[in-house]
PDB file of C-alpha atoms in Angstrom:
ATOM      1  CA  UNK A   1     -10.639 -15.300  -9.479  1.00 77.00           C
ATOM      2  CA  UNK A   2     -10.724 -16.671  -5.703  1.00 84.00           C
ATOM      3  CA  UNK A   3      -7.586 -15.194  -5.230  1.00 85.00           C
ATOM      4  CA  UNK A   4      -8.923 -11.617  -6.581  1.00 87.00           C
ATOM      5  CA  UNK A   5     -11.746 -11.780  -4.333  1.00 89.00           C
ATOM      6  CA  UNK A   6     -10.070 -12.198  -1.158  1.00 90.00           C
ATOM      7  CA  UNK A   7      -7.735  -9.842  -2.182  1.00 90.00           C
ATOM      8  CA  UNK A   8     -10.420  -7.242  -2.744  1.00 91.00           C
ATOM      9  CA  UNK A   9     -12.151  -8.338   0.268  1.00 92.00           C
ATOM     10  CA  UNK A  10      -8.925  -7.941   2.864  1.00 91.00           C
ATOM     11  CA  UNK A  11      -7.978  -4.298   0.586  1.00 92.00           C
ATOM     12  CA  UNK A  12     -11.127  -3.298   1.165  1.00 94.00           C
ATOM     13  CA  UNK A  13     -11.013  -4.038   5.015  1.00 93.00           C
ATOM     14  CA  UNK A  14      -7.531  -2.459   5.427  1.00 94.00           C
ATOM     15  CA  UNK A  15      -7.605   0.803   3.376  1.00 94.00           C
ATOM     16  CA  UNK A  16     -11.185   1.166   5.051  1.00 95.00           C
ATOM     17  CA  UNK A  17      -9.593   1.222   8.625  1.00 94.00           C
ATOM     18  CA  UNK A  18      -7.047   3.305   7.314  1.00 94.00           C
ATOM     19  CA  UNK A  19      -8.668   5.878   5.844  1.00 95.00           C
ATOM     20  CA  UNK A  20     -11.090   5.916   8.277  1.00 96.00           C
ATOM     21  CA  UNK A  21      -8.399   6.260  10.820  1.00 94.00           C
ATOM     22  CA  UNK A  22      -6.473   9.098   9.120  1.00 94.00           C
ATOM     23  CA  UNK A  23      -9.578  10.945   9.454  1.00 95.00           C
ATOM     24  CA  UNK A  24      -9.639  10.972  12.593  1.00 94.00           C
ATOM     25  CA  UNK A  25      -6.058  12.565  13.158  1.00 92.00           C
ATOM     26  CA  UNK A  26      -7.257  15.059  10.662  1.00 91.00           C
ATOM     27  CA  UNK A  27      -9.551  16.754  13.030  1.00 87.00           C
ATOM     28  CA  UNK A  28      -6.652  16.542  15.740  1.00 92.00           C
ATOM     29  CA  UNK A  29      -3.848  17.945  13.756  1.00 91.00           C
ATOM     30  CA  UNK A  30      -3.335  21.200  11.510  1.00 91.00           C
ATOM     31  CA  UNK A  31      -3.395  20.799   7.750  1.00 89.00           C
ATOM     32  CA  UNK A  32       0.525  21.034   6.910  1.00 88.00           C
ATOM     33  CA  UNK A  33       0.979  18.154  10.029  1.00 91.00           C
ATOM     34  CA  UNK A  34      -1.774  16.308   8.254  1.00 91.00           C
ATOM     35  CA  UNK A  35       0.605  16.631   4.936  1.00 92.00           C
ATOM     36  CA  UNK A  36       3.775  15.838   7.086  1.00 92.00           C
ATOM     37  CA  UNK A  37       1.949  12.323   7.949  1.00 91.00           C
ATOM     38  CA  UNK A  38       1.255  11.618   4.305  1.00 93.00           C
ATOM     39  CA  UNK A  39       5.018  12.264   3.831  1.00 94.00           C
ATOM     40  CA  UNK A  40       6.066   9.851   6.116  1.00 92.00           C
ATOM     41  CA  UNK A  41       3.746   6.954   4.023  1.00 91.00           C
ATOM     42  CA  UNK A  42       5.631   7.779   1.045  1.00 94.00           C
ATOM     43  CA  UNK A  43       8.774   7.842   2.938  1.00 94.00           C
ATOM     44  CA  UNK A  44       8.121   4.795   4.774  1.00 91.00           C
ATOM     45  CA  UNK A  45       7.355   3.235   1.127  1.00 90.00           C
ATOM     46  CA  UNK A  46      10.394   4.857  -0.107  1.00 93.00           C
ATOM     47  CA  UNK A  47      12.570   2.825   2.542  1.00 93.00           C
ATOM     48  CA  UNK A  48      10.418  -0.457   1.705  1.00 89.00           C
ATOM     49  CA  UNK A  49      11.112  -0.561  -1.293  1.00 89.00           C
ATOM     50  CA  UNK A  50      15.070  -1.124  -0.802  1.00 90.00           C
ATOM     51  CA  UNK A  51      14.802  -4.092   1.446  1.00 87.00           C
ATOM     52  CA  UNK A  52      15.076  -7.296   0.395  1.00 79.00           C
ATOM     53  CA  UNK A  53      11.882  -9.186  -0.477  1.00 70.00           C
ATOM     54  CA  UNK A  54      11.040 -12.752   0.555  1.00 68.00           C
ATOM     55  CA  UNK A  55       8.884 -14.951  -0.997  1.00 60.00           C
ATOM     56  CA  UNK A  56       5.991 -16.407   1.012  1.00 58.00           C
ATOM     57  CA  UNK A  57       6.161 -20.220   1.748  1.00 58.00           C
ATOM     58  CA  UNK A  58       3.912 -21.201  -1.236  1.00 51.00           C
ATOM     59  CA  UNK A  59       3.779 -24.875  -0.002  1.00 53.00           C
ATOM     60  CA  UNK A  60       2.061 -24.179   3.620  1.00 58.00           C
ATOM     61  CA  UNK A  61      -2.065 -23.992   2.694  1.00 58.00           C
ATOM     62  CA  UNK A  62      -4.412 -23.076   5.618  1.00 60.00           C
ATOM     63  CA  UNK A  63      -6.804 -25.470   3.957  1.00 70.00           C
ATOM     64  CA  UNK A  64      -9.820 -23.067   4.741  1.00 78.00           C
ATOM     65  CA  UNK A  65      -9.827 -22.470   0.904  1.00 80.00           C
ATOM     66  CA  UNK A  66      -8.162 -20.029  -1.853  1.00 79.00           C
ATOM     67  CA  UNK A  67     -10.591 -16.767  -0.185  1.00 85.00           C
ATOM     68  CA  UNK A  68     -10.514 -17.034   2.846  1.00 86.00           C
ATOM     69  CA  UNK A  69      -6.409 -17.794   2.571  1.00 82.00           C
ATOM     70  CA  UNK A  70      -5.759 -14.722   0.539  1.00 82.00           C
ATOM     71  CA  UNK A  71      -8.368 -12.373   2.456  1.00 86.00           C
ATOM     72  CA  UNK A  72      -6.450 -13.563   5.921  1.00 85.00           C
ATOM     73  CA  UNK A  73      -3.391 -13.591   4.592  1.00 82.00           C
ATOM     74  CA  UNK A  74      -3.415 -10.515   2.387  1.00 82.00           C
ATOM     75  CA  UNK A  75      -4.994  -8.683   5.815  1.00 82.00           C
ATOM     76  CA  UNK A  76      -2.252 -10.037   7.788  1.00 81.00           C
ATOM     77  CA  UNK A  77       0.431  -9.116   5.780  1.00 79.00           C
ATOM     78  CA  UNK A  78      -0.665  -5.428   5.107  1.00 80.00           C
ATOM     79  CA  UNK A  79      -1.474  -4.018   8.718  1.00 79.00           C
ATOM     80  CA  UNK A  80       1.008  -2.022   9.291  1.00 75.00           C
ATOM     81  CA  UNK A  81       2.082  -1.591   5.484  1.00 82.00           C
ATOM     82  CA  UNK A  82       3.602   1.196   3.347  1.00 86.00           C
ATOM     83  CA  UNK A  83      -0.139   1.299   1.625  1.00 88.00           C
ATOM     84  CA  UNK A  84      -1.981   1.352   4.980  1.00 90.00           C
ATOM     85  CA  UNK A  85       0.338   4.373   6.021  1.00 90.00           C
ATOM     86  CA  UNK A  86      -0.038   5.972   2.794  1.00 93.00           C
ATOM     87  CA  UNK A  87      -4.043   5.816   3.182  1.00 94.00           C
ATOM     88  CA  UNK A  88      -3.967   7.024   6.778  1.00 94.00           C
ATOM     89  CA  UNK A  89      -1.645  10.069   5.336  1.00 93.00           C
ATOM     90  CA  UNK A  90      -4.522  10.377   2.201  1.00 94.00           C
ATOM     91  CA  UNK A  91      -7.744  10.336   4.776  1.00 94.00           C
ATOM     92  CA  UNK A  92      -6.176  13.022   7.109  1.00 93.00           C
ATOM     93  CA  UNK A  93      -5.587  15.248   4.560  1.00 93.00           C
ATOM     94  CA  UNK A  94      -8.754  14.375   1.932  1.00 92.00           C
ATOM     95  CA  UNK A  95     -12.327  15.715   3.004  1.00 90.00           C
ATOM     96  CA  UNK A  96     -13.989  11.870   2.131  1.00 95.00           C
ATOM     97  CA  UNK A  97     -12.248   9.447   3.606  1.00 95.00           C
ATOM     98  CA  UNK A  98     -14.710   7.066   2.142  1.00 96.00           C
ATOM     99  CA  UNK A  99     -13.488   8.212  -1.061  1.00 96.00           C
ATOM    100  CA  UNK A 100      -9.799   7.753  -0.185  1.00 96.00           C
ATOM    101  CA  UNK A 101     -11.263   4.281   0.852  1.00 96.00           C
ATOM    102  CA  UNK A 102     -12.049   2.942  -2.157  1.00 96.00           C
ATOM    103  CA  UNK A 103      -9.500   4.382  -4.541  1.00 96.00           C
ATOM    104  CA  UNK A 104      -6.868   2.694  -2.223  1.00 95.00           C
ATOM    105  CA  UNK A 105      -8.264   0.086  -2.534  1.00 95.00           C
ATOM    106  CA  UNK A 106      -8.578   0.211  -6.200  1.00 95.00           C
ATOM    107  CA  UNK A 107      -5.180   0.686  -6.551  1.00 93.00           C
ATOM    108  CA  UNK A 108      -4.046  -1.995  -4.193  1.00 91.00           C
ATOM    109  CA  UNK A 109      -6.736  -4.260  -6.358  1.00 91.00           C
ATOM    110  CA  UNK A 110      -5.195  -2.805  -9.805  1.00 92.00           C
ATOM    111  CA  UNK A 111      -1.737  -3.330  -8.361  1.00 86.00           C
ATOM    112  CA  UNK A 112      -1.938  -6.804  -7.596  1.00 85.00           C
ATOM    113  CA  UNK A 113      -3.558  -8.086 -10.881  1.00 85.00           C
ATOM    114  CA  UNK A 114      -0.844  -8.513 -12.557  1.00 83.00           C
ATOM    115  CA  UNK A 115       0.880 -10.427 -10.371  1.00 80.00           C
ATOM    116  CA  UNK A 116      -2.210 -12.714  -9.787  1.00 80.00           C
ATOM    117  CA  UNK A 117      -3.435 -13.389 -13.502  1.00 83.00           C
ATOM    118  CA  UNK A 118       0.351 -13.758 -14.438  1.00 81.00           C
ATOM    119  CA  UNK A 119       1.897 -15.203 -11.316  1.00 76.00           C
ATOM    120  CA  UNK A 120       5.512 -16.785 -11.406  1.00 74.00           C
ATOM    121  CA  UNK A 121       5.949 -16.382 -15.258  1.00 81.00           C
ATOM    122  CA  UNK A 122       5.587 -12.074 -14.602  1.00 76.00           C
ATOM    123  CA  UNK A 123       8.421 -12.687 -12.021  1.00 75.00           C
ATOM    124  CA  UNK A 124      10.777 -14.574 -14.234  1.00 81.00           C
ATOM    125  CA  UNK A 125      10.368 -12.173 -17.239  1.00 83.00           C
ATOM    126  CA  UNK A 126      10.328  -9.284 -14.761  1.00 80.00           C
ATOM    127  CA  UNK A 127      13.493  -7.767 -12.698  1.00 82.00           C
ATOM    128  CA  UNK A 128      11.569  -7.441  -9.553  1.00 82.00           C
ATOM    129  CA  UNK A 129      14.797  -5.443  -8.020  1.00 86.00           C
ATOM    130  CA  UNK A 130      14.839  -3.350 -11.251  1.00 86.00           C
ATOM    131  CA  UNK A 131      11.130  -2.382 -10.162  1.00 85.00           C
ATOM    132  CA  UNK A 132      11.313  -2.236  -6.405  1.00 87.00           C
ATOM    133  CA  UNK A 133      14.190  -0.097  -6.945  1.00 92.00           C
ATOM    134  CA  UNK A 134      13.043   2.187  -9.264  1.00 93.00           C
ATOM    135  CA  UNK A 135       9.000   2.569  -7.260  1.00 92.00           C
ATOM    136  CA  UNK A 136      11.307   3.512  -4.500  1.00 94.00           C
ATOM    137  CA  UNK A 137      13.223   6.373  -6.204  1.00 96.00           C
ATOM    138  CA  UNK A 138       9.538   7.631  -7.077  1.00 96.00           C
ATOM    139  CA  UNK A 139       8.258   7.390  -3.470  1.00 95.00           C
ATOM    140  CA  UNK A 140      11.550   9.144  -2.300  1.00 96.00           C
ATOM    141  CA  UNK A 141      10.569  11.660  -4.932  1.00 97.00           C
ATOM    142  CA  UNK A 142       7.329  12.362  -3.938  1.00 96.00           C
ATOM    143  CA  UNK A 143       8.170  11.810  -0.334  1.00 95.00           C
ATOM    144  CA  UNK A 144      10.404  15.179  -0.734  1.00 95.00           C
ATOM    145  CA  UNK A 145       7.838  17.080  -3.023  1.00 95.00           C
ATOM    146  CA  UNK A 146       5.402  16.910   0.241  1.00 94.00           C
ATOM    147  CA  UNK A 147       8.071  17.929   2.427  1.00 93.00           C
ATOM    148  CA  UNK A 148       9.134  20.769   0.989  1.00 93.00           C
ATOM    149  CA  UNK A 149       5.484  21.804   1.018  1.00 90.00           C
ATOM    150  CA  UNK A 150       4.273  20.855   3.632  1.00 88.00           C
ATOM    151  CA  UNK A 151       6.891  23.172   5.479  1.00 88.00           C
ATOM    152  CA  UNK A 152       6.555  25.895   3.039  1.00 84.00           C
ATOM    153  CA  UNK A 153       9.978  25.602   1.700  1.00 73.00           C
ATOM    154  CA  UNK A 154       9.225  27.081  -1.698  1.00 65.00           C
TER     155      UNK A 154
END
């Protein structure tokens, strides 16, 4: 559950800023631009998802206890992220970034569950490749579906 918390708590920060932030290019960019930006999250994401993953050093503990840990290190590791990018691309094009805001953060929260309550026995049992690979495919997928839109191509 401490885990979960500073999860939520560091999610909550970072799809905040992003949404927020997305909003503000919103007001600075026509609509189809706006859509362009939330292509290149999903694109991003798309790319992401084919490079190798690394598993954090489980054995180095900040000793400032299991919240605080995940919260900084959760916010850490996700500036700059395929979800942060994605948010940004959500707020400029939704009308309440506020809203955007908290279903990201839902989602990120909803994502990571799994892996928390489960932990190393979902990653034996699971082919993370098999997964990574196949998320990517869908982001490539719906990386295209905007683009073609967003420029009007059908």
């Amino acid at each position: 559950v401490p885990v979960f918390i500073g999860i939520g708590i560091a999610a909550t920060i970072n799809m905040g800023l992003a949404a927020f932030g997305g909003s503000l290019i919103a007001g600075m960019i026509p609509p189809d631009a706006a859509l362009l930006f939330l292509t290149l999250g999903f694109g991003f994401a798309a790319i992401g998802a084919f490079i190798p993953f690394s598993d954090p050093d489980a054995e180095s503990i900040w000793g400032i206890g299991a919240i605080t840990t995940s919260a900084i290190g959760f916010l850490l590791v996700e500036i700059g992220d395929k979800t942060q990018f994605i948010t940004a691309g959500f707020g400029a094009v939704s009308s309440n970034w506020m809203l955007t805001a908290f279903g990201a953060t839902l989602g990120v929260m909803l994502g990571c569950a799994p892996a928390i309550i489960l932990g190393q026995a979902l990653r034996e049992r699971v082919p993370l490749i098999l997964i990574r690979r196949s998320v990517g495919i869908l982001f490539a997928l719906v990386s295209s579906i905007l683009a073609i839109n967003a420029f009007s191509l059908i």
